[in-house]
Amino acid sequence: MNLYLKTGWNDWYRRRVPGVFLLLLAAFCILFLRLFQLQVLGGAQYHRLSENNAIRLQALAPHRGLILDANGYCLADNRPSFDVCIVPWYARHSQTVLPLLSEILSIDGDRLAERVNQGRRSAPYSPVCAREDIDRDLLAVIHARLPELPGVILNVRSQRHYPQDGAVAHLVGYVGQISPQEIADGRFPHRRSGDLVGKYGVERAFDAMISGRYGGRQVEVDAKGQVVSVLRTVPAEPGSDIRLTLDMRLQNRARQLMGDNTGAVVAVDIRTGGILAMVSQPDFNPNWFVDGMSTDQWNFLAQDPARPLENKALLAYPPGSVYKIVSAMAGLEEGVITPQSTFFCSGFLEFGGRDFRCWKKGGHGRKALVAALAESCDVYFYELGLLLGVDRLAWYAHACGLGSVTGLGFDNESPGLVATAAWKRARFNESWMSGETLSVVIGQGFNLVTPLQMAFLTAAVANGGILYKPQVVARITTPWGGTEESFAPVVRGRLPVSPQNLEVIMQGLWGAVNGPAGTARAARLADVPFSGKTGTAQVVGRGDRETFLNRIYDRRDFQNHAWFAGYHVGQDGEGIAVAVFVEHGGGGSAVAAPIARDLIAEYARRAGPVAAAGADVPDWRE
Amino acid sequence: MFDRRLLQNFDWALALMTYVLAGIGLLTIYSAMAPTVQGGATAFVYRQALWFAFGSLALVVAFIPHYNWLDRWVWVLYALCIFLLIWVLFFGKTVSGARRWISLGPFTLQPSELVKLAVIVVLAHLYSESARESGLSLGDLVKPAIFVLLPFVLILLEPDLGGALMLLLIGGSMTLFVKVRRRAFAWLVGFGAAAAPLAWFLLKDYQKQRIFTFLNPDRDPLGAGYHIIQSKIAIGSGGLTGKGYLDGSQKALAYLPEQHTDFIFSVFAEEWGLAGSSALLFLFLVFLGLGLNIAFRSKDPFGTVLAVGVVVMIFWQAFINVGMVMGLMPVVGVPMPLVSYGGSSVLTTMIGIGLLLSVGMRRFMFE
């Protein structure tokens, strides 16, 4: 206590005080400098960050356009999908809501509780999805019990739906999430990750038109995720609806006629090039892709040997005898034969030390072109082939639309193959052997055609020689009904044949169905006149096929492919061309021709593809 | 008991500054609570005002007697505080994993706050007797060290990193103020360096996390780094002139945690910009300067050291709080004196200011 009087001592302490002040000053200068750094130097950036924190963009999904057939049947639409979600903040006081909800939805209660608790900590106003896409019964239950379920909300989404299930699967296609590859390619310029884009078929080829445009809302949110205000709204643009040229009744009938067979049917309107039916079997249900599929379903799609995901109408196969149409055309036009020229068929032709057989063991005898076509005499065409040579034959094939894509616009169309000497040299580094021409001319050998190409070739024969570009879309309409775009038929080319020569060929095709010895005679109709050509494409050599062992095991995949390409022309020039292809179907006349017959009959017995008002046309709005 | 000379030497400026800062605090608390509490913001303001009322009472009680009563009762006070610290460890209220509070009916008391004052008084008592011109030797430091380390450890056990750190800083500053011999100082530094790794192991995980996050807040923008990033955004976006009173958007949208307590400066800086923030810092500097002036003019060592201790206590809290919200140091949960919401802090600071005023008033009085 006596220190207090020692002022000398105190001076020592006191002198140190200003030093303290200086240190404080220095410290505050540091703080000030930091403030300067943050607020002046970084001011603009932090200001921007504070804005970004608070503002969120919510996308407003557009309504995807409908896909309808020519009569207005709905092939693809959007259905509401109900998700059951729970908002953690509103559910926070209830002990019972989570167990009850788990029980009603039959989901794991612990997992849900875990997710909700996590949500409550991080973003309590953001809904946690408990179960997606519930059915209507469950929806009714939940809705009725909402008072017992505080915090539970029902979110509605729009989900793509295919009411016809698998009937038009390959043509209409399906949608799926855009892949990173597709984003990188720029194939879908206005889409971002997470958007649905067409993956197959019309959905893909015309995606730009039916997808519409995303809208958006700029909202301000607070730190918990609760929307505080809506700053701006840009409405979504709905996609346009697409009317196809397809006739659903023909499509269904064709599918029914194909039964369990693997293969394809293509039916074309001969005056417009509009596709009336396109069936590929086996098919699949495109709803699987949208609703989510089970492992079994995926295994079926990916691993079934019949490959359901392929659109067989667009795949290329050996044409067999239907190719003789091209060969005949080439022969006539090149002048190496006339309609009166004949060749003698004894059941085989010897060439190059080999016997090239005709399908008819005993031979056809002496035949001219019309009969040779009608009865599908191989020897006649062997002789023709030797006179033509492979390259001339190839030229005509190309002019008939073979060997290149038809212009349908789908990604997965095969161009087929038309062999030439040059091609063989490039491919196998071997020169062409004349004997190979003999195979090619009757549709065996290297050549490959697609059912689509065959159908259009047939249509061109039927309508006087105009080769149309395949059309699958008739018109595009706005969501309010007005026409946005109409598609007129597009001519791709003309068959390289004079009207007279074409007439001869048509006679041959007429004879195949209606003539006394026509290969398709069994398929003729009394009331509906139609013509066509059968084809039987060998898969393995006959010798192999008919060996004792293989006959015993009856191996289906050694069976020949069955083809039939035919047409019917009505009174005023309108008509239908049909190409039927049955994989490993055996004989074209036995298997493929009846299918074409019945389909043509279906077409002809009605008033035509574009129905006027009629009692049996259902309202597509049903 | 009252002498006219007391009033003559009463530091009105200091008292005024105290209430100016308190007023700024009340306004900012209102702004901070307004958007999230939906009309209940005024309740917070009232409660804080109530604390200031109590604080003012305590302040007056503190400066009425001559400050050397502390000198007489120093050990009693110290023992009491230690007792409370031990009490809180066993019977305290737990809030988010930390036991720091004692419930007294509707109010809670934080002993770690009060013990700061006790330590200041103890150190002032010790150093006013033992300081030498040549500085304290290592031997001289033993006693002060024990008296500082005891509460330090107790607070650390709560756990309260910020409070413990504060004790060390205050104790350290006061010790350095009375000069330490170079050798002793070297020993201290060496000891500190050796102890640091040990202390690291004693730190709880979340405390270690805090240090990591301080070093790199972007490492964990959704967790620990979130507070700092949001605080910097709030402060930085204030720019030169700020967004205006009540208009801070970061604050409004509750992106800042603890806006009314630890991060009150961020709210203020967002709304008043560089102009306002530097003005506030300047006010603090003036406030502390006035306190140091009292220390300077005090006639006895005890008074000087005591005043310096109080000033240093307020300084470190302000400095660390502002530094923390600006991302200069790890988040340690230190409130801003007088401005932040929180009764214990207000009470302690007001008592401290009362002591300052007491020293200032009595520079000519000897008993």
Coordinates of N, CA and C in Angstrom, one line a residue, chain B residues 260-356:
Chain B
H260 N -26.7 -11.5 -34.7 CA -26.9 -10.5 -33.6 C -25.8 -10.7 -32.6
T261 N -25.0 -11.7 -32.7 CA -24.0 -11.9 -31.7 C -22.6 -11.8 -32.3
D262 N -22.0 -12.9 -32.7 CA -20.6 -12.8 -33.2 C -20.5 -12.0 -34.4
F263 N -21.5 -12.1 -35.3 CA -21.3 -11.5 -36.6 C -22.0 -10.2 -36.7
I264 N -22.2 -9.5 -35.6 CA -22.9 -8.2 -35.7 C -22.1 -7.2 -36.5
F265 N -20.8 -7.3 -36.5 CA -20.0 -6.3 -37.2 C -20.3 -6.5 -38.7
S266 N -20.5 -7.8 -39.2 CA -20.8 -8.0 -40.6 C -22.1 -7.3 -41.0
V267 N -23.1 -7.4 -40.1 CA -24.3 -6.8 -40.4 C -24.1 -5.3 -40.6
F268 N -23.4 -4.7 -39.6 CA -23.1 -3.3 -39.6 C -22.4 -2.9 -40.9
A269 N -21.4 -3.6 -41.2 CA -20.5 -3.3 -42.3 C -21.3 -3.4 -43.7
E270 N -22.2 -4.4 -43.7 CA -23.0 -4.5 -45.0 C -23.9 -3.3 -45.1
E271 N -24.4 -2.8 -44.0 CA -25.4 -1.7 -44.1 C -24.7 -0.3 -44.2
W272 N -23.5 -0.2 -43.6 CA -22.9 1.2 -43.6 C -21.6 1.3 -44.4
G273 N -21.2 0.2 -45.0 CA -20.1 0.3 -45.9 C -18.8 0.7 -45.2
L274 N -17.8 1.0 -46.0 CA -16.5 1.4 -45.5 C -16.6 2.6 -44.6
A275 N -17.4 3.5 -45.1 CA -17.5 4.8 -44.3 C -18.0 4.5 -42.9
G276 N -19.1 3.7 -42.8 CA -19.6 3.4 -41.5 C -18.7 2.6 -40.6
S277 N -18.1 1.5 -41.3 CA -17.3 0.6 -40.5 C -16.0 1.3 -40.0
S278 N -15.4 2.1 -40.8 CA -14.2 2.7 -40.3 C -14.5 3.7 -39.2
A279 N -15.7 4.3 -39.4 CA -16.1 5.2 -38.3 C -16.3 4.5 -37.0
L280 N -16.9 3.3 -37.1 CA -17.1 2.5 -35.9 C -15.7 2.1 -35.3
L281 N -14.8 1.7 -36.1 CA -13.5 1.3 -35.6 C -12.8 2.6 -35.0
F282 N -13.0 3.7 -35.6 CA -12.4 4.9 -35.1 C -13.0 5.2 -33.7
L283 N -14.3 5.0 -33.6 CA -14.9 5.3 -32.3 C -14.3 4.4 -31.2
F284 N -14.1 3.1 -31.6 CA -13.5 2.2 -30.6 C -12.1 2.7 -30.3
L285 N -11.4 3.1 -31.3 CA -10.0 3.6 -31.0 C -10.0 4.7 -30.0
V286 N -10.9 5.7 -30.3 CA -11.1 6.8 -29.4 C -11.4 6.3 -28.0
F287 N -12.4 5.4 -27.9 CA -12.8 4.9 -26.7 C -11.7 4.2 -25.9
L288 N -10.9 3.5 -26.6 CA -9.7 2.8 -25.9 C -8.7 3.9 -25.6
G289 N -8.5 4.9 -26.5 CA -7.6 5.9 -26.2 C -8.0 6.7 -24.9
L290 N -9.2 6.9 -24.7 CA -9.7 7.5 -23.5 C -9.3 6.7 -22.3
G291 N -9.5 5.4 -22.4 CA -9.2 4.5 -21.3 C -7.7 4.5 -21.0
L292 N -6.9 4.5 -22.1 CA -5.4 4.6 -21.9 C -5.0 5.9 -21.2
N293 N -5.8 7.0 -21.6 CA -5.5 8.2 -21.0 C -5.7 8.2 -19.5
I294 N -6.8 7.5 -19.1 CA -7.0 7.3 -17.7 C -5.8 6.6 -17.0
A295 N -5.3 5.5 -17.7 CA -4.2 4.8 -17.2 C -3.0 5.7 -17.1
F296 N -2.8 6.5 -18.1 CA -1.7 7.4 -18.1 C -1.7 8.4 -16.9
R297 N -2.9 8.9 -16.6 CA -2.9 9.9 -15.6 C -3.1 9.4 -14.2
S298 N -3.2 8.0 -14.1 CA -3.4 7.5 -12.8 C -2.1 7.7 -12.0
K299 N -2.3 7.9 -10.7 CA -1.1 8.2 -9.9 C -0.5 7.0 -9.2
D300 N -1.1 5.9 -9.3 CA -0.5 4.7 -8.6 C -0.5 3.5 -9.6
P301 N 0.5 2.7 -9.4 CA 0.7 1.6 -10.3 C -0.5 0.6 -10.4
F302 N -1.1 0.4 -9.3 CA -2.3 -0.5 -9.3 C -3.3 0.0 -10.3
G303 N -3.6 1.3 -10.1 CA -4.6 1.9 -11.0 C -4.2 1.8 -12.5
T304 N -2.9 2.1 -12.7 CA -2.4 2.1 -14.1 C -2.6 0.7 -14.7
V305 N -2.1 -0.2 -14.0 CA -2.1 -1.6 -14.5 C -3.5 -2.1 -14.7
L306 N -4.3 -1.7 -13.7 CA -5.8 -2.1 -13.8 C -6.4 -1.5 -15.0
A307 N -6.2 -0.2 -15.2 CA -6.8 0.4 -16.4 C -6.3 -0.2 -17.7
V308 N -5.0 -0.4 -17.7 CA -4.4 -1.0 -18.9 C -5.1 -2.4 -19.1
G309 N -5.3 -3.1 -18.1 CA -5.9 -4.4 -18.2 C -7.3 -4.4 -18.8
V310 N -8.1 -3.4 -18.3 CA -9.5 -3.3 -18.8 C -9.4 -2.9 -20.3
V311 N -8.6 -1.9 -20.6 CA -8.4 -1.5 -22.0 C -8.0 -2.7 -22.9
V312 N -7.1 -3.4 -22.4 CA -6.6 -4.5 -23.2 C -7.7 -5.6 -23.4
M313 N -8.5 -5.8 -22.3 CA -9.6 -6.8 -22.4 C -10.6 -6.3 -23.5
I314 N -10.9 -5.1 -23.5 CA -11.9 -4.6 -24.5 C -11.2 -4.6 -25.9
F315 N -10.0 -4.2 -26.0 CA -9.3 -4.2 -27.2 C -9.2 -5.6 -27.9
W316 N -8.8 -6.6 -27.1 CA -8.6 -7.9 -27.7 C -9.9 -8.4 -28.2
Q317 N -11.0 -8.2 -27.4 CA -12.3 -8.7 -27.9 C -12.7 -8.1 -29.2
A318 N -12.5 -6.8 -29.2 CA -12.9 -6.1 -30.5 C -12.1 -6.5 -31.6
F319 N -10.8 -6.6 -31.4 CA -9.9 -6.9 -32.5 C -10.1 -8.3 -33.0
I320 N -10.3 -9.2 -32.1 CA -10.5 -10.6 -32.6 C -11.8 -10.8 -33.2
N321 N -12.8 -10.1 -32.7 CA -14.1 -10.3 -33.3 C -14.1 -9.7 -34.7
V322 N -13.6 -8.5 -34.9 CA -13.6 -7.9 -36.2 C -12.7 -8.7 -37.2
G323 N -11.5 -9.1 -36.6 CA -10.6 -9.9 -37.5 C -11.2 -11.2 -37.9
M324 N -12.0 -11.8 -37.0 CA -12.6 -13.1 -37.3 C -13.7 -13.0 -38.4
V325 N -14.5 -12.0 -38.2 CA -15.6 -11.9 -39.2 C -15.0 -11.4 -40.6
M326 N -13.9 -10.8 -40.6 CA -13.3 -10.5 -41.9 C -12.4 -11.5 -42.4
G327 N -12.3 -12.6 -41.7 CA -11.5 -13.7 -42.3 C -10.0 -13.6 -42.0
L328 N -9.6 -12.8 -41.0 CA -8.2 -12.7 -40.7 C -7.8 -13.7 -39.7
M329 N -8.7 -14.2 -38.9 CA -8.3 -15.3 -37.9 C -9.5 -16.3 -37.8
P330 N -9.2 -17.4 -37.2 CA -10.2 -18.5 -37.1 C -11.4 -18.0 -36.3
V331 N -12.5 -18.7 -36.5 CA -13.7 -18.4 -35.8 C -13.6 -18.9 -34.4
V332 N -13.6 -18.0 -33.4 CA -13.5 -18.4 -32.1 C -14.6 -18.0 -31.2
G333 N -15.7 -17.4 -31.7 CA -16.8 -17.1 -30.9 C -16.6 -16.0 -29.8
V334 N -16.0 -14.9 -30.2 CA -15.8 -13.8 -29.3 C -16.7 -12.7 -29.7
P335 N -17.6 -12.2 -28.8 CA -18.5 -11.2 -29.2 C -17.8 -9.8 -29.2
M336 N -18.5 -8.9 -29.9 CA -18.0 -7.5 -29.9 C -18.4 -6.8 -28.7
P337 N -17.5 -6.2 -27.9 CA -17.9 -5.6 -26.7 C -18.9 -4.4 -26.9
L338 N -19.9 -4.4 -26.1 CA -21.0 -3.4 -26.1 C -21.9 -3.4 -27.3
V339 N -21.5 -3.9 -28.4 CA -22.3 -3.9 -29.6 C -23.0 -5.2 -29.8
S340 N -22.4 -6.3 -29.5 CA -23.0 -7.6 -29.7 C -24.1 -7.9 -28.7
Y341 N -25.1 -8.6 -29.1 CA -26.1 -9.0 -28.1 C -25.6 -10.1 -27.2
G342 N -25.8 -9.9 -25.9 CA -25.4 -10.9 -25.0 C -25.1 -10.3 -23.6
G343 N -25.9 -10.8 -22.6 CA -25.9 -10.1 -21.3 C -24.6 -10.2 -20.6
S344 N -24.0 -11.4 -20.6 CA -22.7 -11.5 -19.8 C -21.6 -10.6 -20.3
S345 N -21.5 -10.5 -21.6 CA -20.5 -9.7 -22.2 C -20.7 -8.2 -21.8
V346 N -22.0 -7.8 -21.9 CA -22.3 -6.4 -21.6 C -22.0 -6.1 -20.1
L347 N -22.4 -7.0 -19.3 CA -22.2 -6.9 -17.8 C -20.7 -6.7 -17.5
T348 N -20.0 -7.6 -18.0 CA -18.5 -7.6 -17.8 C -17.9 -6.3 -18.3
T349 N -18.3 -6.0 -19.5 CA -17.6 -4.8 -20.0 C -18.0 -3.5 -19.2
M350 N -19.3 -3.5 -18.9 CA -19.7 -2.3 -18.1 C -19.0 -2.2 -16.7
I351 N -18.9 -3.4 -16.1 CA -18.1 -3.4 -14.8 C -16.7 -2.9 -15.1
G352 N -16.1 -3.4 -16.2 CA -14.8 -2.9 -16.5 C -14.7 -1.4 -16.7
I353 N -15.7 -0.9 -17.4 CA -15.7 0.5 -17.7 C -15.9 1.3 -16.3
G354 N -16.7 0.7 -15.5 CA -16.9 1.3 -14.2 C -15.6 1.4 -13.4
L355 N -14.8 0.4 -13.5 CA -13.5 0.4 -12.9 C -12.6 1.4 -13.5
L356 N -12.7 1.5 -14.8 CA -11.9 2.6 -15.5 C -12.3 4.0 -15.0

